[in-house]
Amino acid sequence: MANGSSSLHVSLVSADAEVWTGDASLVVAKTVEGEIGFMAGHEPVLAILAEGQVRITQTDGTKVLANAQDGFLSMEGDVLTIVAGNAALIA
């Protein structure tokens, strides 16, 4: 990998709150063009978020699930930002 990092820094925010932030080894999100997975070293992406689940695998292997819709995601370097009009963790 270009920068030697093995994790992503992920921020999932909704219109009114930060939903989840932390480091992850894998994030899968649904865009209007289909599901896309992100790992460290992924090329830059800007995509429109579709309604669906965001699946985050933390660096320790535990999984975080959230519903998100009406927004976009941006991958730059090893930083993935997901901005949704509505987003909430799934208990």
N, CA, C and O of each residue as an XYZ file, in Angstrom:
364
protein
N       0.828     -1.181      0.000
C       0.000      0.000      0.000
C       0.874      1.246      0.000
O       1.944      1.268      0.608
N       0.423      2.243     -0.663
C       1.243      3.424     -0.909
C       1.698      4.100      0.381
O       2.846      4.535      0.478
N       0.810      4.192      1.370
C       1.192      4.925      2.571
C       1.542      4.024      3.749
O       1.842      4.526      4.832
N       1.511      2.717      3.566
C       1.900      1.791      4.617
C       0.842      1.549      5.675
O       1.057      0.747      6.584
N      -0.286      2.217      5.581
C      -1.343      2.047      6.567
C      -2.170      0.814      6.229
O      -2.336      0.464      5.060
N      -2.690      0.156      7.274
C      -3.536     -1.007      7.023
C      -4.961     -0.767      7.480
O      -5.761     -1.702      7.526
N      -5.295      0.473      7.819
C      -6.661      0.757      8.243
C      -7.139      2.076      7.650
O      -6.360      2.918      7.202
N      -8.454      2.207      7.671
C      -9.123      3.428      7.230
C      -9.561      4.213      8.450
O      -9.880      3.626      9.484
N      -9.581      5.519      8.344
C     -10.258      6.316      9.365
C     -11.633      6.641      8.795
O     -11.741      7.246      7.728
N     -12.674      6.242      9.500
C     -14.043      6.355      9.000
C     -14.846      7.330      9.855
O     -14.796      7.285     11.084
N     -15.581      8.206      9.190
C     -16.549      9.067      9.868
C     -17.892      8.892      9.187
O     -18.020      9.109      7.982
N     -18.893      8.499      9.961
C     -20.269      8.391      9.473
C     -21.076      9.438     10.214
O     -21.245      9.360     11.431
N     -21.578     10.425      9.471
C     -22.325     11.505     10.100
C     -23.684     11.664      9.429
O     -23.838     11.425      8.231
N     -24.655     12.070     10.224
C     -25.977     12.399      9.685
C     -26.125     13.914      9.726
O     -25.209     14.621     10.145
N     -27.257     14.399      9.300
C     -27.484     15.843      9.236
C     -27.338     16.504     10.600
O     -26.950     17.669     10.681
N     -27.646     15.776     11.678
C     -27.662     16.416     12.993
C     -26.721     15.803     14.016
O     -26.703     16.256     15.161
N     -25.932     14.786     13.653
C     -25.086     14.151     14.666
C     -24.001     13.295     14.017
O     -24.140     12.831     12.886
N     -22.913     13.100     14.772
C     -21.916     12.122     14.357
C     -22.434     10.756     14.800
O     -22.717     10.556     15.981
N     -22.559      9.820     13.867
C     -23.133      8.511     14.168
C     -22.054      7.541     14.632
O     -22.247      6.822     15.613
N     -20.921      7.515     13.936
C     -19.825      6.622     14.315
C     -18.529      7.140     13.707
O     -18.514      7.617     12.573
N     -17.456      7.045     14.459
C     -16.144      7.376     13.927
C     -15.130      6.432     14.530
O     -15.249      6.035     15.689
N     -14.136      6.075     13.747
C     -13.108      5.174     14.248
C     -12.306      4.588     13.108
O     -12.425      5.013     11.959
N     -11.484      3.602     13.443
C     -10.648      2.956     12.443
C     -11.273      1.626     12.032
O     -11.861      0.918     12.848
N     -11.133      1.308     10.759
C     -11.745      0.099     10.214
C     -10.815     -0.547      9.208
O      -9.984      0.120      8.591
N     -10.967     -1.860      9.048
C     -10.205     -2.574      8.027
C     -11.003     -2.699      6.731
O     -10.428     -2.843      5.652
N     -12.356     -2.642      6.847
C     -13.219     -2.768      5.675
C     -14.527     -2.027      5.921
O     -15.108     -2.103      7.003
N     -14.976     -1.311      4.900
C     -16.288     -0.660      4.948
C     -17.002     -0.972      3.639
O     -16.430     -0.818      2.560
N     -18.252     -1.410      3.737
C     -19.072     -1.661      2.557
C     -20.293     -0.756      2.651
O     -20.998     -0.747      3.660
N     -20.533      0.005      1.583
C     -21.665      0.931      1.561
C     -22.399      0.791      0.234
O     -21.826      0.337     -0.756
N     -23.660      1.182      0.220
C     -24.478      1.096     -0.977
C     -24.551      2.468     -1.629
O     -24.945      3.450     -1.000
N     -24.163      2.522     -2.906
C     -24.276      3.756     -3.668
C     -25.349      3.565     -4.735
O     -25.872      2.465     -4.909
N     -25.669      4.631     -5.439
C     -26.675      4.528     -6.489
C     -26.194      3.624     -7.628
O     -27.001      3.178     -8.443
N     -24.895      3.354     -7.688
C     -24.358      2.479     -8.736
C     -24.106      1.062     -8.235
O     -23.606      0.223     -8.983
N     -24.447      0.785     -6.970
C     -24.253     -0.550     -6.401
C     -23.396     -0.490     -5.158
O     -22.941      0.578     -4.749
N     -23.179     -1.668     -4.554
C     -22.361     -1.729     -3.347
C     -20.895     -1.538     -3.691
O     -20.428     -1.955     -4.750
N     -20.181     -0.900     -2.776
C     -18.752     -0.705     -2.967
C     -18.052     -0.955     -1.638
O     -18.542     -0.560     -0.580
N     -16.911     -1.609     -1.705
C     -16.130     -1.898     -0.511
C     -14.869     -1.052     -0.493
O     -14.279     -0.775     -1.537
N     -14.464     -0.644      0.698
C     -13.279      0.190      0.867
C     -12.322     -0.455      1.848
O     -12.721     -0.903      2.923
N     -11.062     -0.496      1.469
C      -9.982     -0.912      2.354
C      -8.890      0.150      2.241
O      -8.941      1.008      1.360
N      -7.909      0.088      3.129
C      -6.790      1.031      3.071
C      -6.152      0.963      1.688
O      -6.017     -0.116      1.111
N      -5.765      2.111      1.167
C      -5.129      2.164     -0.136
C      -6.086      2.283     -1.306
O      -5.654      2.303     -2.459
N      -7.384      2.364     -1.029
C      -8.376      2.477     -2.103
C      -8.192      3.795     -2.844
O      -7.821      4.810     -2.254
N      -8.456      3.761     -4.143
C      -8.368      4.993     -4.935
C      -9.416      5.997     -4.476
O     -10.430      5.601     -3.902
N      -9.195      7.291     -4.716
C     -10.183      8.303     -4.323
C     -11.528      8.067     -5.013
O     -11.584      7.707     -6.189
N     -12.605      8.275     -4.258
C     -13.959      8.072     -4.772
C     -14.870      9.149     -4.196
O     -14.738      9.534     -3.034
N     -15.781      9.623     -5.011
C     -16.885     10.453     -4.552
C     -18.135      9.832     -5.145
O     -18.248      9.736     -6.367
N     -19.082      9.404     -4.307
C     -20.256      8.686     -4.806
C     -21.497      9.121     -4.050
O     -21.423      9.556     -2.901
N     -22.632      8.997     -4.709
C     -23.919      9.304     -4.091
C     -24.401      8.081     -3.329
O     -24.438      6.972     -3.860
N     -24.765      8.304     -2.083
C     -25.216      7.235     -1.203
C     -26.641      6.824     -1.550
O     -27.506      7.675     -1.757
N     -26.879      5.532     -1.612
C     -28.234      5.008     -1.785
C     -28.747      4.559     -0.415
O     -27.962      4.348      0.509
N     -30.060      4.416     -0.291
C     -30.612      3.930      0.975
C     -30.167      2.492      1.182
O     -30.314      1.654      0.292
N     -29.624      2.210      2.358
C     -29.176      0.859      2.654
C     -28.241      0.823      3.834
O     -28.074      1.813      4.547
N     -27.623     -0.342      4.037
C     -26.733     -0.527      5.170
C     -25.314     -0.091      4.848
O     -24.831     -0.237      3.725
N     -24.667      0.442      5.860
C     -23.225      0.641      5.842
C     -22.664     -0.394      6.817
O     -23.037     -0.417      7.990
N     -21.765     -1.249      6.323
C     -21.186     -2.303      7.149
C     -19.710     -1.976      7.388
O     -18.911     -1.906      6.454
N     -19.375     -1.780      8.655
C     -18.024     -1.406      9.045
C     -17.399     -2.555      9.825
O     -17.961     -3.008     10.822
N     -16.242     -3.027      9.379
C     -15.479     -4.011     10.133
C     -14.328     -3.263     10.790
O     -13.422     -2.769     10.117
N     -14.380     -3.190     12.115
C     -13.345     -2.472     12.844
C     -12.031     -3.256     12.791
O     -12.014     -4.436     12.442
N     -10.945     -2.589     13.140
C      -9.629     -3.221     13.044
C      -9.501     -4.427     13.969
O      -8.658     -5.291     13.727
N     -10.312     -4.510     15.020
C     -10.275     -5.683     15.910
C     -11.227     -6.784     15.452
O     -11.366     -7.807     16.122
N     -11.891     -6.570     14.294
C     -12.768     -7.602     13.738
C     -14.234     -7.456     14.100
O     -15.078     -8.117     13.495
N     -14.565     -6.612     15.070
C     -15.968     -6.438     15.412
C     -16.659     -5.624     14.323
O     -16.031     -4.815     13.639
N     -17.953     -5.848     14.174
C     -18.698     -5.225     13.089
C     -19.681     -4.192     13.623
O     -20.276     -4.362     14.687
N     -19.832     -3.129     12.865
C     -20.792     -2.068     13.166
C     -21.710     -1.960     11.953
O     -21.241     -1.888     10.817
N     -23.019     -1.951     12.197
C     -24.000     -1.804     11.122
C     -24.782     -0.516     11.329
O     -25.149     -0.162     12.449
N     -25.025      0.172     10.229
C     -25.829      1.391     10.292
C     -26.706      1.460      9.053
O     -26.335      0.957      7.992
N     -27.855      2.077      9.187
C     -28.692      2.415      8.043
C     -28.367      3.845      7.657
O     -28.218      4.712      8.518
N     -28.258      4.088      6.358
C     -27.955      5.442      5.894
C     -28.692      5.700      4.588
O     -28.953      4.776      3.818
N     -29.024      6.964      4.346
C     -29.679      7.346      3.103
C     -29.507      8.843      2.872
O     -29.204      9.597      3.797
N     -29.705      9.256      1.635
C     -29.708     10.667      1.256
C     -28.397     11.372      1.590
O     -28.342     12.219      2.481
N     -27.359     11.012      0.870
C     -26.092     11.688      1.113
C     -25.037     11.258      0.117
O     -25.341     10.894     -1.019
N     -23.787     11.307      0.562
C     -22.674     10.932     -0.306
C     -21.556     10.348      0.534
O     -21.558     10.459      1.760
N     -20.608      9.729     -0.135
C     -19.408      9.266      0.540
C     -18.199      9.750     -0.231
O     -18.245      9.941     -1.447
N     -17.123      9.943      0.499
C     -15.894     10.458     -0.076
C     -14.723      9.680      0.494
O     -14.579      9.562      1.711
N     -13.876      9.141     -0.399
C     -12.667      8.434      0.005
C     -11.484      9.237     -0.502
O     -11.368      9.487     -1.702
N     -10.610      9.640      0.401
C      -9.420     10.405      0.024
C      -8.294      9.986      0.956
O      -8.420     10.096      2.175
N      -7.199      9.509      0.388
C      -6.152      8.942      1.227
C      -6.730      7.715      1.906
O      -7.381      6.905      1.248
N      -6.513      7.555      3.190
C      -7.145      6.469      3.930
C      -8.218      7.011      4.867
O      -8.408      6.512      5.976
N      -8.923      8.054      4.391
C     -10.008      8.656      5.164
C     -11.304      8.502      4.359
O     -11.416      8.991      3.234
N     -12.271      7.816      4.958
C     -13.581      7.619      4.335
C     -14.604      8.417      5.136
O     -14.783      8.197      6.334
N     -15.268      9.344      4.458
C     -16.297     10.157      5.099
C     -17.628      9.823      4.454
O     -17.763      9.879      3.232
N     -18.613      9.473      5.276
C     -19.953      9.175      4.794
C     -20.885     10.193      5.436
O     -21.044     10.235      6.655
N     -21.496     11.014      4.584
C     -22.403     12.068      5.054
C     -23.799     11.711      4.577
O     -24.051     11.643      3.374
N     -24.709     11.481      5.520
C     -26.064     11.061      5.176
C     -27.076     12.017      5.772
O     -26.884     12.531      6.874
N     -28.160     12.254      5.038
C     -29.259     13.036      5.588
C     -29.855     12.339      6.792
O     -30.214     12.977      7.782
N     -29.957     11.020      6.698
C     -30.451     10.188      7.800
C     -29.496      9.021      7.969
O     -29.174      8.332      7.001
N     -29.041      8.798      9.193
C     -28.171      7.658      9.487
C     -28.352      7.283     10.950
O     -28.498      8.149     11.812
N     -28.341      5.987     11.217
C     -28.479      5.508     12.595
C     -27.847      4.126     12.711
O     -27.937      3.312     11.792
N     -27.212      3.875     13.843
C     -26.662      2.552     14.094
C     -27.792      1.556     14.279
O     -28.862      1.901     14.781
N     -27.548      0.321     13.873
C     -28.506     -0.763     14.062
C     -28.093     -1.487     15.339
O     -26.982     -2.009     15.438
N     -28.995     -1.512     16.312
C     -28.674     -2.126     17.610
C     -28.479     -3.619     17.492
O     -28.204     -4.286     18.490
